[in-house]
mmCIF file of C-alpha atoms in Angstrom:
data_model
loop_
_atom_site.group_PDB
_atom_site.id
_atom_site.type_symbol
_atom_site.label_atom_id
_atom_site.label_comp_id
_atom_site.label_asym_id
_atom_site.label_seq_id
_atom_site.Cartn_x
_atom_site.Cartn_y
_atom_site.Cartn_z
ATOM 1 C CA MET S 1 0.000 0.000 0.000
ATOM 2 C CA SER S 2 1.414 3.394 -0.955
ATOM 3 C CA ALA S 3 1.703 6.305 1.437
ATOM 4 C CA ALA S 4 -0.996 8.098 -0.567
ATOM 5 C CA THR S 5 -3.579 5.439 0.277
ATOM 6 C CA THR S 6 -2.786 4.915 3.956
ATOM 7 C CA ALA S 7 -4.769 6.706 6.637
ATOM 8 C CA PRO S 8 -2.961 9.673 8.162
ATOM 9 C CA GLU S 9 -1.334 8.885 11.493
ATOM 10 C CA VAL S 10 -3.111 10.440 14.456
ATOM 11 C CA GLN S 11 -1.058 11.673 17.412
ATOM 12 C CA GLU S 12 -2.715 12.098 20.771
ATOM 13 C CA ILE S 13 -1.179 15.106 22.460
ATOM 14 C CA ARG S 14 -1.669 16.593 25.901
ATOM 15 C CA THR S 15 -1.815 20.376 25.859
ATOM 16 C CA ARG S 16 -0.170 22.564 28.460
ATOM 17 C CA SER S 17 -3.549 22.786 30.237
ATOM 18 C CA GLY S 18 -3.806 18.985 30.372
ATOM 19 C CA ARG S 19 -6.491 18.596 27.684
ATOM 20 C CA MET S 20 -6.041 15.793 25.170
ATOM 21 C CA ILE S 21 -6.216 16.635 21.486
ATOM 22 C CA ALA S 22 -5.785 14.537 18.365
ATOM 23 C CA VAL S 23 -3.475 15.862 15.643
ATOM 24 C CA ARG S 24 -3.013 14.426 12.167
ATOM 25 C CA PRO S 25 -1.821 15.481 8.731
ATOM 26 C CA VAL S 26 -4.556 16.860 6.501
ATOM 27 C CA SER S 27 -5.822 15.296 3.314
ATOM 28 C CA PRO S 28 -7.693 16.920 0.415
ATOM 29 C CA ALA S 29 -10.923 15.506 1.882
ATOM 30 C CA ASP S 30 -10.436 17.814 4.891
ATOM 31 C CA GLU S 31 -11.145 20.979 2.901
ATOM 32 C CA PRO S 32 -14.747 21.350 4.220
ATOM 33 C CA LEU S 33 -13.563 20.758 7.808
ATOM 34 C CA LEU S 34 -10.850 23.382 7.419
ATOM 35 C CA ALA S 35 -13.271 25.873 5.822
ATOM 36 C CA GLU S 36 -15.696 25.436 8.730
ATOM 37 C CA PHE S 37 -12.830 25.738 11.235
ATOM 38 C CA PHE S 38 -11.594 29.035 9.773
ATOM 39 C CA ASP S 39 -15.181 30.334 9.837
ATOM 40 C CA ARG S 40 -15.049 29.796 13.643
ATOM 41 C CA VAL S 41 -11.682 31.530 14.070
ATOM 42 C CA SER S 42 -12.097 35.117 15.244
ATOM 43 C CA ASP S 43 -11.830 37.875 12.632
ATOM 44 C CA GLU S 44 -8.701 39.189 14.341
ATOM 45 C CA ASP S 45 -7.044 35.750 14.508
ATOM 46 C CA ARG S 46 -7.895 35.106 10.853
ATOM 47 C CA ARG S 47 -6.307 38.469 9.988
ATOM 48 C CA PHE S 48 -3.218 37.606 12.025
ATOM 49 C CA ARG S 49 -2.955 34.146 10.423
ATOM 50 C CA PHE S 50 -3.235 35.363 6.813
ATOM 51 C CA LEU S 51 -1.963 38.945 7.359
ATOM 52 C CA THR S 52 -5.091 40.175 5.607
ATOM 53 C CA ALA S 53 -8.819 40.235 6.401
ATOM 54 C CA HIS S 54 -10.937 37.319 5.175
ATOM 55 C CA LYS S 55 -14.465 36.576 6.371
ATOM 56 C CA HIS S 56 -14.485 33.179 4.666
ATOM 57 C CA LEU S 57 -11.638 31.318 2.989
ATOM 58 C CA SER S 58 -12.196 30.402 -0.645
ATOM 59 C CA HIS S 59 -11.407 27.060 -2.251
ATOM 60 C CA GLU S 60 -8.308 28.674 -3.796
ATOM 61 C CA GLN S 61 -7.089 29.745 -0.347
ATOM 62 C CA LEU S 62 -7.749 26.320 1.186
ATOM 63 C CA VAL S 63 -6.106 24.209 -1.553
ATOM 64 C CA PRO S 64 -2.503 24.993 -0.486
ATOM 65 C CA MET S 65 -3.408 23.849 3.048
ATOM 66 C CA VAL S 66 -4.978 20.529 2.050
ATOM 67 C CA GLU S 67 -3.107 19.515 -1.100
ATOM 68 C CA VAL S 68 0.381 19.219 0.353
ATOM 69 C CA ASP S 69 3.267 16.904 -0.469
ATOM 70 C CA HIS S 70 3.723 15.944 3.221
ATOM 71 C CA PHE S 71 7.441 16.641 2.959
ATOM 72 C CA ARG S 72 8.346 20.182 1.866
ATOM 73 C CA THR S 73 4.912 21.269 3.007
ATOM 74 C CA GLU S 74 3.002 19.711 5.875
ATOM 75 C CA SER S 75 -0.371 20.706 7.213
ATOM 76 C CA PHE S 76 -1.816 19.422 10.489
ATOM 77 C CA ILE S 77 -5.340 19.538 11.802
ATOM 78 C CA ALA S 78 -6.128 19.298 15.530
ATOM 79 C CA PHE S 79 -9.353 17.894 16.971
ATOM 80 C CA ASP S 80 -11.083 17.989 20.333
ATOM 81 C CA GLU S 81 -11.136 14.261 21.100
ATOM 82 C CA ALA S 82 -14.408 14.552 23.023
ATOM 83 C CA THR S 83 -16.396 16.114 20.160
ATOM 84 C CA ASP S 84 -14.245 15.367 17.067
ATOM 85 C CA THR S 85 -14.428 19.105 16.253
ATOM 86 C CA VAL S 86 -11.524 20.830 14.512
ATOM 87 C CA ILE S 87 -9.931 23.208 17.008
ATOM 88 C CA GLY S 88 -6.616 24.070 15.379
ATOM 89 C CA HIS S 89 -4.536 24.087 12.220
ATOM 90 C CA ALA S 90 -0.757 24.180 11.853
ATOM 91 C CA MET S 91 1.368 24.418 8.733
ATOM 92 C CA LEU S 92 5.047 23.962 7.917
ATOM 93 C CA ALA S 93 6.387 25.183 4.566
ATOM 94 C CA CYS S 94 10.058 24.377 3.884
ATOM 95 C CA ASP S 95 12.419 26.118 1.494
ATOM 96 C CA ASN S 96 14.038 24.124 -1.330
ATOM 97 C CA PRO S 97 17.380 23.458 0.386
ATOM 98 C CA LEU S 98 15.485 22.196 3.472
ATOM 99 C CA ASP S 99 17.249 24.741 5.653
ATOM 100 C CA THR S 100 14.274 26.799 6.872
ATOM 101 C CA GLY S 101 10.620 26.078 7.431
ATOM 102 C CA GLU S 102 7.986 28.735 7.961
ATOM 103 C CA VAL S 103 5.334 27.843 10.526
ATOM 104 C CA ALA S 104 1.807 29.134 11.005
ATOM 105 C CA VAL S 105 -0.772 28.180 13.625
ATOM 106 C CA ALA S 106 -4.438 29.037 14.106
ATOM 107 C CA VAL S 107 -6.668 28.046 17.029
ATOM 108 C CA CYS S 108 -10.420 28.608 17.266
ATOM 109 C CA GLN S 109 -11.447 31.194 19.812
ATOM 110 C CA ASN S 110 -13.044 28.878 22.394
ATOM 111 C CA TRP S 111 -9.791 26.845 22.606
ATOM 112 C CA ARG S 112 -7.397 29.785 22.911
ATOM 113 C CA GLY S 113 -5.424 29.856 26.137
ATOM 114 C CA LYS S 114 -5.706 26.085 26.617
ATOM 115 C CA GLY S 115 -2.306 25.151 25.200
ATOM 116 C CA VAL S 116 -3.384 24.108 21.700
ATOM 117 C CA GLY S 117 -1.059 26.574 19.933
ATOM 118 C CA TRP S 118 1.704 25.592 22.375
ATOM 119 C CA ALA S 119 1.269 21.901 21.442
ATOM 120 C CA LEU S 120 1.009 22.606 17.716
ATOM 121 C CA LEU S 121 4.256 24.600 17.757
ATOM 122 C CA ASP S 122 5.929 21.485 19.201
ATOM 123 C CA VAL S 123 4.387 19.335 16.445
ATOM 124 C CA LEU S 124 5.745 21.721 13.808
ATOM 125 C CA ALA S 125 9.235 21.914 15.377
ATOM 126 C CA GLU S 126 9.375 18.103 15.543
ATOM 127 C CA ALA S 127 8.282 17.835 11.900
ATOM 128 C CA GLY S 128 10.983 20.340 10.948
ATOM 129 C CA ALA S 129 13.642 18.462 12.910
ATOM 130 C CA ARG S 130 12.640 15.161 11.223
ATOM 131 C CA ARG S 131 13.241 16.861 7.864
ATOM 132 C CA GLY S 132 16.666 18.064 8.989
ATOM 133 C CA LEU S 133 15.777 21.761 8.991
ATOM 134 C CA ARG S 134 18.244 24.121 10.631
ATOM 135 C CA ARG S 135 15.504 26.499 11.781
ATOM 136 C CA VAL S 136 11.825 27.329 11.749
ATOM 137 C CA ILE S 137 10.464 30.852 11.483
ATOM 138 C CA ALA S 138 7.125 32.550 12.015
ATOM 139 C CA ILE S 139 6.124 35.873 10.476
ATOM 140 C CA GLU S 140 3.769 37.757 12.773
ATOM 141 C CA ASP S 141 1.926 41.047 12.768
ATOM 142 C CA ARG S 142 3.557 43.110 15.543
ATOM 143 C CA GLU S 143 0.078 43.512 17.098
ATOM 144 C CA ASN S 144 -0.265 39.735 17.572
ATOM 145 C CA HIS S 145 1.132 39.819 21.098
ATOM 146 C CA ALA S 146 -0.345 36.449 22.103
ATOM 147 C CA ALA S 147 1.434 34.599 19.277
ATOM 148 C CA ILE S 148 4.693 36.505 19.730
ATOM 149 C CA ASP S 149 4.703 35.839 23.489
ATOM 150 C CA LEU S 150 3.935 32.142 22.945
ATOM 151 C CA GLU S 151 6.623 31.742 20.300
ATOM 152 C CA ARG S 152 9.171 33.503 22.531
ATOM 153 C CA GLU S 153 8.198 31.118 25.346
ATOM 154 C CA LYS S 154 8.831 28.204 22.947
ATOM 155 C CA GLY S 155 12.349 29.440 22.185
ATOM 156 C CA PHE S 156 11.748 31.658 19.156
ATOM 157 C CA VAL S 157 13.861 34.827 18.929
ATOM 158 C CA PRO S 158 12.293 37.953 17.362
ATOM 159 C CA HIS S 159 13.949 39.878 14.514
ATOM 160 C CA ALA S 160 12.833 42.925 12.538
ATOM 161 C CA VAL S 161 11.509 42.372 9.031
ATOM 162 C CA GLU S 162 13.466 44.659 6.754
ATOM 163 C CA GLY S 163 11.183 47.006 4.858
ATOM 164 C CA ASP S 164 8.044 46.253 6.925
ATOM 165 C CA ALA S 165 7.772 47.729 10.407
ATOM 166 C CA THR S 166 4.353 46.079 10.917
ATOM 167 C CA LEU S 167 5.848 42.555 10.926
ATOM 168 C CA VAL S 168 8.253 40.616 13.114
ATOM 169 C CA MET S 169 10.062 37.397 12.193
ATOM 170 C CA LEU S 170 10.575 34.926 15.004
ATOM 171 C CA GLU S 171 13.239 32.253 14.578
ATOM 172 C CA LYS S 172 13.888 28.990 16.425
ATOM 173 C CA LEU S 173 17.086 27.062 15.727
ATOM 174 C CA LEU S 174 16.547 23.303 15.537
ATOM 175 C CA ARG S 175 20.210 22.303 15.191
#
């Protein structure tokens, strides 16, 4: 059986608050789940995640998150194990030399502050380390204090983004 036909592996992860969540790689069939999830993300968090305002993500915006090669690009979906509801999404996009991976995380509003983003950052760092990346980075709006504080807590170091004072790049060395 090829990797394309096997079911994605589900990881059970305990968040910092002690809640159990299930995390697995996405598949193209997850597009409706991801669309519904991003509809439940707050307007501000959606703006911070995409660095632009979107009320609803289009098919064209969702395709890069669900049609991934599972190597240079990986996309994870997190579920509340009790309700099987999508509560988070995390993405890793690696450069061609497999030196750097950019990470992005979104958590629905009613799960914020419960350690979901904290756990998903670990999932992304582990995925990057398995690929041999030297570092992972996150590009954040300077107003996204919650994400910046969390990433700093997880070992990311902030740097200015040349030419754009509204953004900050946070970097975590993996090796």
